[in-house]
Short mmCIF file of C-alpha atoms and ligand atoms in Angstrom, two decimals:
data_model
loop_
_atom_site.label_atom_id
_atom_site.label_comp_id
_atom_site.label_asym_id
_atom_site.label_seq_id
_atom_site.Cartn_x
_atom_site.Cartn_y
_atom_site.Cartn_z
CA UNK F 1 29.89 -37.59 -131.85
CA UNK F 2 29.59 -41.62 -132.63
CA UNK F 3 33.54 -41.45 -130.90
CA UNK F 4 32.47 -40.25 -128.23
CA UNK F 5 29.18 -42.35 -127.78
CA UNK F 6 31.38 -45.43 -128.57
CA UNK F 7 34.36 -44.41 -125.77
CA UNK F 8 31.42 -44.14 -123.02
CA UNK F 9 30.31 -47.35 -123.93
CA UNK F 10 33.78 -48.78 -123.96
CA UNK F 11 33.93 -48.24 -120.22
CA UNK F 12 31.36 -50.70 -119.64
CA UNK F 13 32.64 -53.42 -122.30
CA UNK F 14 36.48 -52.98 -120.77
CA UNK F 15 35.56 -52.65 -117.05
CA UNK F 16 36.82 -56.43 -116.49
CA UNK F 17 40.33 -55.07 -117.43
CA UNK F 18 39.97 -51.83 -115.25
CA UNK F 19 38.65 -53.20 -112.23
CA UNK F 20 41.18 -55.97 -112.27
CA UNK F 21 43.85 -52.72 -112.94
CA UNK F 22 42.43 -50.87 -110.06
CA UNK F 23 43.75 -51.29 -106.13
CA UNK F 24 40.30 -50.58 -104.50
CA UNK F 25 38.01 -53.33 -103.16
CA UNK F 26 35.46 -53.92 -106.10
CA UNK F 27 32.42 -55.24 -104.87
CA UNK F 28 29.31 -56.25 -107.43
CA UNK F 29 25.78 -55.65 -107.20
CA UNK F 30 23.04 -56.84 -108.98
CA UNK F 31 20.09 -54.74 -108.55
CA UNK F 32 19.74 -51.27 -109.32
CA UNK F 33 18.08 -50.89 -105.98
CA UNK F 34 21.66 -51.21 -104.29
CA UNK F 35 23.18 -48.16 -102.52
CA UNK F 36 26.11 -47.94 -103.90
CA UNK F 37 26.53 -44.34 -102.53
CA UNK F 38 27.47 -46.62 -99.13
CA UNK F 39 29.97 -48.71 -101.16
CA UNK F 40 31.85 -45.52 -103.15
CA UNK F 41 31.83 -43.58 -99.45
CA UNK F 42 34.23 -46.73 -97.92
CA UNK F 43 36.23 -46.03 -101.30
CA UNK F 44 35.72 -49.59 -102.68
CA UNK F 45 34.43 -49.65 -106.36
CA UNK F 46 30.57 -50.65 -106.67
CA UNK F 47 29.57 -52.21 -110.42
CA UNK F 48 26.68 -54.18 -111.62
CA UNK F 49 26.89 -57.58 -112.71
CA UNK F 50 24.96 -57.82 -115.36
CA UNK F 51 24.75 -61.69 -116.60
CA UNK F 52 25.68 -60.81 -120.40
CA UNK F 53 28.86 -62.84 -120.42
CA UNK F 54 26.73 -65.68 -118.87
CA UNK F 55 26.47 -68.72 -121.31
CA UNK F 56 26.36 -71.89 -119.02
CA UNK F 57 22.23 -71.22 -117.63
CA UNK F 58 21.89 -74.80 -117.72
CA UNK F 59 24.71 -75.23 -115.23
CA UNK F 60 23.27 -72.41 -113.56
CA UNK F 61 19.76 -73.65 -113.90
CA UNK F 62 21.12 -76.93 -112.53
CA UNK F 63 22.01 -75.31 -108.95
CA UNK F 64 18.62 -73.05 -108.79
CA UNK F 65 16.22 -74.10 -111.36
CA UNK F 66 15.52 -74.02 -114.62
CA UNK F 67 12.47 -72.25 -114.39
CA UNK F 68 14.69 -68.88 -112.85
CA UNK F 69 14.61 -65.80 -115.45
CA UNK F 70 17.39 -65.83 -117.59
CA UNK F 71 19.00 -62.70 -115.84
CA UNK F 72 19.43 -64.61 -112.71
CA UNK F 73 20.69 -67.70 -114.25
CA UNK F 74 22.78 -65.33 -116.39
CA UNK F 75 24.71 -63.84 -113.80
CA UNK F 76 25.03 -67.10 -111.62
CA UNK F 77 26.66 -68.41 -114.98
CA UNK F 78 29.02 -65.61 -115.22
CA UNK F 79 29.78 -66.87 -111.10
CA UNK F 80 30.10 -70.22 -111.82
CA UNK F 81 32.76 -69.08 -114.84
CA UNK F 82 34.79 -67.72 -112.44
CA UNK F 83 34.05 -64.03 -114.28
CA UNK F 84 34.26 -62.22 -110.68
CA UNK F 85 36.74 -64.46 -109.27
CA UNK F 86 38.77 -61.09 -108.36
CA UNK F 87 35.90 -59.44 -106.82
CA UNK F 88 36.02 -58.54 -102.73
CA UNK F 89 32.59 -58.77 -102.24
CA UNK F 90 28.86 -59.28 -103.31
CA UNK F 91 25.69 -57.05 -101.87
CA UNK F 92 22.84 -58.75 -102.99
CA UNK F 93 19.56 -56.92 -102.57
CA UNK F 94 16.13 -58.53 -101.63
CA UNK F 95 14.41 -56.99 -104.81
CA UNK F 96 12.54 -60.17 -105.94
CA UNK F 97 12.53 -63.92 -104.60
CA UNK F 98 14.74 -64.98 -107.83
CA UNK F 99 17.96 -63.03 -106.54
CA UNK F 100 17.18 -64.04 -102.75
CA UNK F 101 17.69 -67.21 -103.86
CA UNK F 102 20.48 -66.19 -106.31
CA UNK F 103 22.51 -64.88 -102.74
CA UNK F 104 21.54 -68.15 -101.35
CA UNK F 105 23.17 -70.40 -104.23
CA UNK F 106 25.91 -68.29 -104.96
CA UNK F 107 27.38 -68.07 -101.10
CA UNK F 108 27.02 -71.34 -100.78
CA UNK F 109 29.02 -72.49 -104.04
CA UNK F 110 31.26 -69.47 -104.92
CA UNK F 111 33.99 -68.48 -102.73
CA UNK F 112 32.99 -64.68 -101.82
CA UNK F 113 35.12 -63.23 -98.84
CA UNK F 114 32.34 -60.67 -98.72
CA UNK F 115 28.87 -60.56 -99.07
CA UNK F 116 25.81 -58.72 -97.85
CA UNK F 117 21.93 -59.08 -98.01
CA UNK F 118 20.36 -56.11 -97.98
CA UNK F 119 16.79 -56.29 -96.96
CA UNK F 120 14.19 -53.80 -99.27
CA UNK F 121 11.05 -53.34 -97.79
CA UNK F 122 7.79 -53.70 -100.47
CA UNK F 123 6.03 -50.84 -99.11
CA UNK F 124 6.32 -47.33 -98.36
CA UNK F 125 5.42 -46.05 -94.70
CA UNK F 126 7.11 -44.47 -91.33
CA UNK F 127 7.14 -48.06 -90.26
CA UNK F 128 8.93 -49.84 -93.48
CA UNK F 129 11.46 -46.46 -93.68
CA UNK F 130 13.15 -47.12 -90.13
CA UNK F 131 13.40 -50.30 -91.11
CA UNK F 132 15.43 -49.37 -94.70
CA UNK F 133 16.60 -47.02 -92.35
CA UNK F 134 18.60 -49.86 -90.19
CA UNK F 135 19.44 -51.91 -92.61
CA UNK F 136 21.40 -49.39 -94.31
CA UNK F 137 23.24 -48.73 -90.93
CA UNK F 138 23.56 -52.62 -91.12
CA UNK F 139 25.43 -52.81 -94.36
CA UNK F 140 27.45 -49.74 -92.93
CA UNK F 141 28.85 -51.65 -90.05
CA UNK F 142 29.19 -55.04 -92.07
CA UNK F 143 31.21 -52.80 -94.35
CA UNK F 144 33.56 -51.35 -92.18
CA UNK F 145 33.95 -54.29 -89.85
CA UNK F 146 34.78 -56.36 -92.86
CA UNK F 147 37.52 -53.77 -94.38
CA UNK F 148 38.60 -52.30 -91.56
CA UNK F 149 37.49 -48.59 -92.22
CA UNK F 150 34.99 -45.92 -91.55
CA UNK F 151 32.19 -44.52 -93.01
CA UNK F 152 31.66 -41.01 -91.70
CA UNK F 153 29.26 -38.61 -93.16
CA UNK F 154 31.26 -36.51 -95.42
CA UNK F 155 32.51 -39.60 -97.25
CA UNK F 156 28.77 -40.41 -97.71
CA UNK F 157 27.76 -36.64 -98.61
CA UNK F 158 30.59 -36.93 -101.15
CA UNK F 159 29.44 -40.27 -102.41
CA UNK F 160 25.90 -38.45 -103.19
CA UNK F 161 26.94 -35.93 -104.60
CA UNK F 162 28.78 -38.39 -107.46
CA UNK F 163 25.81 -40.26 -107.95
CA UNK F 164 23.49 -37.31 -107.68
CA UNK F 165 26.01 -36.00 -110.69
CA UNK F 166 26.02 -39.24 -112.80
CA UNK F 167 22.13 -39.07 -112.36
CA UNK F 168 21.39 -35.15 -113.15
CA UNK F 169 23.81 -35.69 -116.54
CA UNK F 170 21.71 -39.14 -117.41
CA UNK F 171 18.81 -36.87 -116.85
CA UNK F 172 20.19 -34.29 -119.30
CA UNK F 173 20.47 -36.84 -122.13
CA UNK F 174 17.03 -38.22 -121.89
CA UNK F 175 15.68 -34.81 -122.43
CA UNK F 176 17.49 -34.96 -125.86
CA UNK F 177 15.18 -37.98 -126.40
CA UNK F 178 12.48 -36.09 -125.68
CA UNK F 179 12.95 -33.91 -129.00
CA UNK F 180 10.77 -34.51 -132.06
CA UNK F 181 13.81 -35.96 -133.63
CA UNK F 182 16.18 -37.61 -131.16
CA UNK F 183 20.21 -37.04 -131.65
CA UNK F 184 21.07 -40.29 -129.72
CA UNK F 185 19.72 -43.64 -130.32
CA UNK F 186 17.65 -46.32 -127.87
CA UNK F 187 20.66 -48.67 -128.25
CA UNK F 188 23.37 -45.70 -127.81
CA UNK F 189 21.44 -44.69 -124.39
CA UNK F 190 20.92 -47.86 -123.10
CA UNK F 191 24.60 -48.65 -123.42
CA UNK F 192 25.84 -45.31 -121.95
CA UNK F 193 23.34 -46.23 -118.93
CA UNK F 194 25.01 -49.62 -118.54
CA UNK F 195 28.01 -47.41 -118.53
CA UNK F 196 27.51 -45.49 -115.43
CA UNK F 197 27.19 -48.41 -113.93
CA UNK F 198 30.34 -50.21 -114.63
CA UNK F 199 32.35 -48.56 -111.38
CA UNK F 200 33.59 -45.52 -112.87
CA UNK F 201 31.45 -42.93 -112.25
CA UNK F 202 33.94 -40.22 -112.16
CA UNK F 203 35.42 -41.06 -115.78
CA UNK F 204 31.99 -41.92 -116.91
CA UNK F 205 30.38 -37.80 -115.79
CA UNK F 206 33.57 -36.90 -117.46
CA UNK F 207 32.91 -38.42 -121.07
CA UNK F 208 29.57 -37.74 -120.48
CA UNK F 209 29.59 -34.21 -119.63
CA UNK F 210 31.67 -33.81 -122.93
CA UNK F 211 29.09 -35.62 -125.10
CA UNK F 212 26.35 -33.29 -123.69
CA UNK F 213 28.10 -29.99 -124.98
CA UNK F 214 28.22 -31.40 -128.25
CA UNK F 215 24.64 -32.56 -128.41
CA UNK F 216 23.64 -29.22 -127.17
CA UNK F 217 25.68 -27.37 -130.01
CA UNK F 218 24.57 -30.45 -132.92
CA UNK F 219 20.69 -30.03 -131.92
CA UNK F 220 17.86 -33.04 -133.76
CA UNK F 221 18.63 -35.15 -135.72
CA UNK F 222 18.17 -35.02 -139.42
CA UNK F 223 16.19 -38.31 -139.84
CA UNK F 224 12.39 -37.69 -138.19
CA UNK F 225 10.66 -40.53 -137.07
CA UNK F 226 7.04 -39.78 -136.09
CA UNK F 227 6.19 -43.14 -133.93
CA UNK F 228 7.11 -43.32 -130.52
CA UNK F 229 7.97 -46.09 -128.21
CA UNK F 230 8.93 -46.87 -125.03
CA UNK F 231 9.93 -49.92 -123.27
CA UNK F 232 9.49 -51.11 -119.95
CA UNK F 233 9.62 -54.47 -117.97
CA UNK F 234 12.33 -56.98 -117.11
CA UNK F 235 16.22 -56.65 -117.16
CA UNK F 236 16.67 -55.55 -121.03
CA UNK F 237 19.74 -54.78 -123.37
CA UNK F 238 19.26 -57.09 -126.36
CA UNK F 239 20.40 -54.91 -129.33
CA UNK F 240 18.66 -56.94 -131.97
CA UNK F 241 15.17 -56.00 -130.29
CA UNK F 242 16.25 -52.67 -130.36
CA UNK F 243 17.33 -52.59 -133.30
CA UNK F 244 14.46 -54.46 -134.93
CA UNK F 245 12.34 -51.30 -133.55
CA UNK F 246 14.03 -48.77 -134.88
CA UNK F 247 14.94 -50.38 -138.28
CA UNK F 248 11.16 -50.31 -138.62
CA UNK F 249 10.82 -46.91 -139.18
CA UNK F 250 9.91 -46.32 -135.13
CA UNK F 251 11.93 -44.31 -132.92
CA UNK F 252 12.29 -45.95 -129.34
CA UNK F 253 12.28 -42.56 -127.28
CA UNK F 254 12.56 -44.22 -123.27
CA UNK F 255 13.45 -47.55 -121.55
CA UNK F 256 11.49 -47.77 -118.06
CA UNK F 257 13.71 -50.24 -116.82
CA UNK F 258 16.66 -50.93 -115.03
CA UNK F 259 18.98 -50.03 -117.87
CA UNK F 260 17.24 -46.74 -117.98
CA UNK F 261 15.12 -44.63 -116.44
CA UNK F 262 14.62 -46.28 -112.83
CA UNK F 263 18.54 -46.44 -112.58
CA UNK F 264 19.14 -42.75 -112.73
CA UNK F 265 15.43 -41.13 -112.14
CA UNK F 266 15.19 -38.64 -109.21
CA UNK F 267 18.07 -37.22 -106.93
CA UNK F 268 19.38 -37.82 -103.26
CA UNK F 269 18.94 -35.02 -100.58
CA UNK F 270 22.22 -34.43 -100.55
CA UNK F 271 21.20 -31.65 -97.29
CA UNK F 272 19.77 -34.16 -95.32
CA UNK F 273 21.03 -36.72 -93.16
CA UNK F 274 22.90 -39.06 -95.65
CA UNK F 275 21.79 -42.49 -94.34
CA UNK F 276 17.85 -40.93 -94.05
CA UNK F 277 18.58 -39.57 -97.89
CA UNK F 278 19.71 -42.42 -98.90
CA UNK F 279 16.90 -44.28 -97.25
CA UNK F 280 14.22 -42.21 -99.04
CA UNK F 281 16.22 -42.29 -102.20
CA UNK F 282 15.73 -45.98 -102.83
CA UNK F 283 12.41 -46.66 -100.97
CA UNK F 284 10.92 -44.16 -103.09
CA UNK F 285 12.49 -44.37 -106.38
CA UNK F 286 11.00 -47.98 -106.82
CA UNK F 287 8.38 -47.47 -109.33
CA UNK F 288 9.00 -51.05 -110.33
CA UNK F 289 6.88 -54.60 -110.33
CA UNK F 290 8.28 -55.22 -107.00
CA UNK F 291 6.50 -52.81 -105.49
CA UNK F 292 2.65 -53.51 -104.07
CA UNK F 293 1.18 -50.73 -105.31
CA UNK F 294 0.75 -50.98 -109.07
CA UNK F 295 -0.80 -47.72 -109.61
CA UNK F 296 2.81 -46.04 -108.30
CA UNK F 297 4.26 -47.39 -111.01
CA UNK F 298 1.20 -47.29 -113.54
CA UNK F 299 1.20 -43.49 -113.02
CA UNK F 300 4.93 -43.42 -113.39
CA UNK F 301 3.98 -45.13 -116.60
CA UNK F 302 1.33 -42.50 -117.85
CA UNK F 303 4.04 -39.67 -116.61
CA UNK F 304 6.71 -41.28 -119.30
CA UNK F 305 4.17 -41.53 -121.78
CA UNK F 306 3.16 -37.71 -121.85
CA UNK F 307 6.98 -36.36 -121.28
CA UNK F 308 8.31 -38.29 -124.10
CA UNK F 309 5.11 -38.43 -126.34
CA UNK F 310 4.69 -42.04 -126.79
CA UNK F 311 2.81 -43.63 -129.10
CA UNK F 312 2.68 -47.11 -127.91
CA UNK F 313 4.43 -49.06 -125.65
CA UNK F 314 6.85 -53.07 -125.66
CA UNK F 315 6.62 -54.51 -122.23
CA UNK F 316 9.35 -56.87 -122.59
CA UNK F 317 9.79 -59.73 -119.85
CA UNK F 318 11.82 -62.37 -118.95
CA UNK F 319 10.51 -66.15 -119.22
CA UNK F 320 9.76 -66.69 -115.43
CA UNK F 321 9.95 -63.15 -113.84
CA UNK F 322 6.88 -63.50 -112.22
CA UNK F 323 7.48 -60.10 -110.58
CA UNK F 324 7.02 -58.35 -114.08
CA UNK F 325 4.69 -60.84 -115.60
CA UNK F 326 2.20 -60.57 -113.16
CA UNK F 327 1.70 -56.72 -113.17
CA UNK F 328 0.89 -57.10 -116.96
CA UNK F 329 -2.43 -57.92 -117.23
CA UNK F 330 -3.22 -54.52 -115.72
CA UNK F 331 -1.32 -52.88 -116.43
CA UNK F 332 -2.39 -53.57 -120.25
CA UNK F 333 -5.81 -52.70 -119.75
CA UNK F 334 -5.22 -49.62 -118.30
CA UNK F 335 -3.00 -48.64 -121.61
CA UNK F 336 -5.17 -50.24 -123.49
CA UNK F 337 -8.53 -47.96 -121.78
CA UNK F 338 -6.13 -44.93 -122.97
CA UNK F 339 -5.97 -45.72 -126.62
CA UNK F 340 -2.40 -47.03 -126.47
CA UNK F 341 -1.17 -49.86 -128.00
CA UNK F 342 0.84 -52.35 -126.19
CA UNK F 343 2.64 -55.88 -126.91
CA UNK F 344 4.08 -57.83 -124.51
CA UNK F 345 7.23 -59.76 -125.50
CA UNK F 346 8.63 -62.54 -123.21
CA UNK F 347 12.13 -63.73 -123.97
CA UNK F 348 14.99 -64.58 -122.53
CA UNK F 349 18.14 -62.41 -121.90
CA UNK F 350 20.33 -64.20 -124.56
CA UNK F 351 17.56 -65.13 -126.99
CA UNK F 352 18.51 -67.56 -129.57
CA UNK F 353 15.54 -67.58 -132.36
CA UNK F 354 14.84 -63.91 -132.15
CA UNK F 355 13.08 -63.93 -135.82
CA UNK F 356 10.11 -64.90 -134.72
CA UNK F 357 10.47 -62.16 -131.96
CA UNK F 358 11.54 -59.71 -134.63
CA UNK F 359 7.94 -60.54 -136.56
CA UNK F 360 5.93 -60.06 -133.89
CA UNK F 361 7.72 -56.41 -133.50
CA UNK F 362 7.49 -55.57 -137.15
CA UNK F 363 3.78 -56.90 -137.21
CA UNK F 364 2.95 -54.85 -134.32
CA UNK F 365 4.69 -51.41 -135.29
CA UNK F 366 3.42 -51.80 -139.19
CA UNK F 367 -0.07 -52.42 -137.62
CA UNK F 368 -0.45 -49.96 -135.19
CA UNK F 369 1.31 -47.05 -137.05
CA UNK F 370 -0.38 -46.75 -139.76
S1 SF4 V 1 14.06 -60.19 -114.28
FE1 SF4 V 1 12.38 -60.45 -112.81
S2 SF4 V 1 12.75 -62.36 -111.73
FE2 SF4 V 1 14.65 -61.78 -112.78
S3 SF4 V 1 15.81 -60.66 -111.27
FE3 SF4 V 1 14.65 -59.12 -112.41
S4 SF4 V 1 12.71 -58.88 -111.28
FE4 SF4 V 1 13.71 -60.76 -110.51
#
């Protein structure tokens, strides 16, 4: 099973190599909030940047600020490297004010033949989804006037119907996590999520299908771990912090965060009007900080913490995400009113000194465990 686990995973750690390989227009993203169901139906490849190669943020932090969160700076870095030098194009996403200002920087200093802002309302009502609604048809015509195609409706119904696939078979594996003893790992999961994201969704359902048959005939895992976590907050895939949790004798059981459960939660109407689906799809999915209404996404919360049994929760954020830091407070004291323990760790996406993050984890699980 590990072969398996580790050939998913390769997908995302080779997909400079096969998107350079492939023919198609490539075009990056950098929040989970993009349709990419609009960039797959004019048969270009959609993948997420995701800032890990990044290691210049001062040079980064010297065109925005150094007071941006580390994801931001991260993937600017990876820009400024010359990383996506082959890519066609760049939809950037109004999901907070840090990556408004990333599309502003990185159009002006990069040369991008493409690129797209796609406006994300904050709310939810008739008024904000017409809106989404024309935007959507926006980034449909910028498309197709930029590449010379079409985007009809069956290329989109097919597009949701890949997604909705890659989503229901994400689904399937988190319910393994669900089990009293996991068979697959925090840092395995997190790494097949960053998977489906690399542009190969097609290979990716493939491998994946396969590793869902065998963890169907395997069943738990031998080695029970009673303490639950879950993890929610900023952009997050260090492995040490994972690791650090689940070396401590705790089993980390759900991320709530873009490199889980808010990528792949929920389904497209794939019998409705595509463009209105799609509409819905993201407005709605967005049980995240940059939403207004907190208790969306505090109830989201609670819903996690009864499916997967959690014992207590890490709300990890970046240094200077504002969006995530400022929903804390509340959203602490609500867990807190519920008898669950929380501790919030700030960091930064490459962290240097992680020991003293690593104590504060240890301290906290040996503490509130036992
Ligand atoms: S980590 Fe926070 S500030 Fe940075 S891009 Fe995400 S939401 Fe915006």
């Amino acid at each position: 099973m590990k072969d398996m686990i580790e050939d998913i995973i390769k997908l995302s750690q080779n997909k400079f190599e096969m998107l350079k390989e492939s023919n198609k227009p490539k075009i990056g993203w950098i929040s989970i909030s993009t349709p990419e169901e609009i960039i797959h139906a004019a048969d270009m490849i959609p993948f997420r940047i995701t800032g890990e190669l990044g290691e210049h943020a001062t040079d980064a932090g010297a065109l925005l600020s150094n007071n941006y969160c580390s994801y931001v700076l991260s993937c600017l870095s990876e820009g400024l490297d010359g990383l996506y030098d082959f890519v066609d194009g760049i939809v950037f996403v109004d999901a907070c004010d840090m990556r408004k200002r990333l599309y502003e920087t990185w159009t002006r200093n990069l040369p991008l033949d493409y690129s797209f802002f796609l406006e994300l309302p904050k709310e939810i009502n008739p008024l904000s989804r017409e809106y989404y609604r024309m935007q959507l048809r926006r980034l449909i015509e910028s498309i197709e006037k930029q590449y010379r195609c079409k985007i009809t409706e069956s290329s989109l119904q097919e597009a949701i119907h890949l997604s909705n696939q890659t989503r229901r078979l994400l689904q399937r594996l988190y319910q393994f996590r669900k089990l009293e003893s996991p068979p697959i790992t925090g840092d395995d999961s997190i790494h097949i999520v960053k998977s489906s994201m690399c542009g190969f969704k097609s290979d990716f359902n493939g491998k994946l299908e396969q590793l869902l048959s065998t963890l169907d005939s395997e069943g738990e895992s031998d080695g029970f771990k009673p303490y639950r976590v879950l993890l929610c907050g900023s952009y997050f895939d260090n492995r040490d912090i994972i690791h650090t949790i689940e070396s401590c004798g705790a089993c980390l059981v759900c991320e709530d965060n873009s490199n889980g459960i808010k990528y792949f939660e929920g389904q497209i109407d794939p019998d409705s009007d595509p463009i209105n689906a799609i509409a819905d799809y993201y407005l709605e999915k967005c049980t995240c900080a940059r939403i207004v209404d907190t208790d969306r996404r505090l109830n989201h919360l609670f819903k996690l913490i009864d499916e997967y049994r959690v014992d207590a929760v890490i709300y990890f954020s970046l240094k200077f995400c504002d969006t995530n830091l400022m929903d804390y407070p509340y959203i602490r004291s609500e867990l807190v009113q519920k008898g669950i323990p929380v501790l919030h760790i700030e960091g930064e996406q490459h962290i240097e000194n992680i020991e003293n993050i690593k104590t504060r984890i240890q301290t906290f699980l040996e503490t509130s465990m036992y």
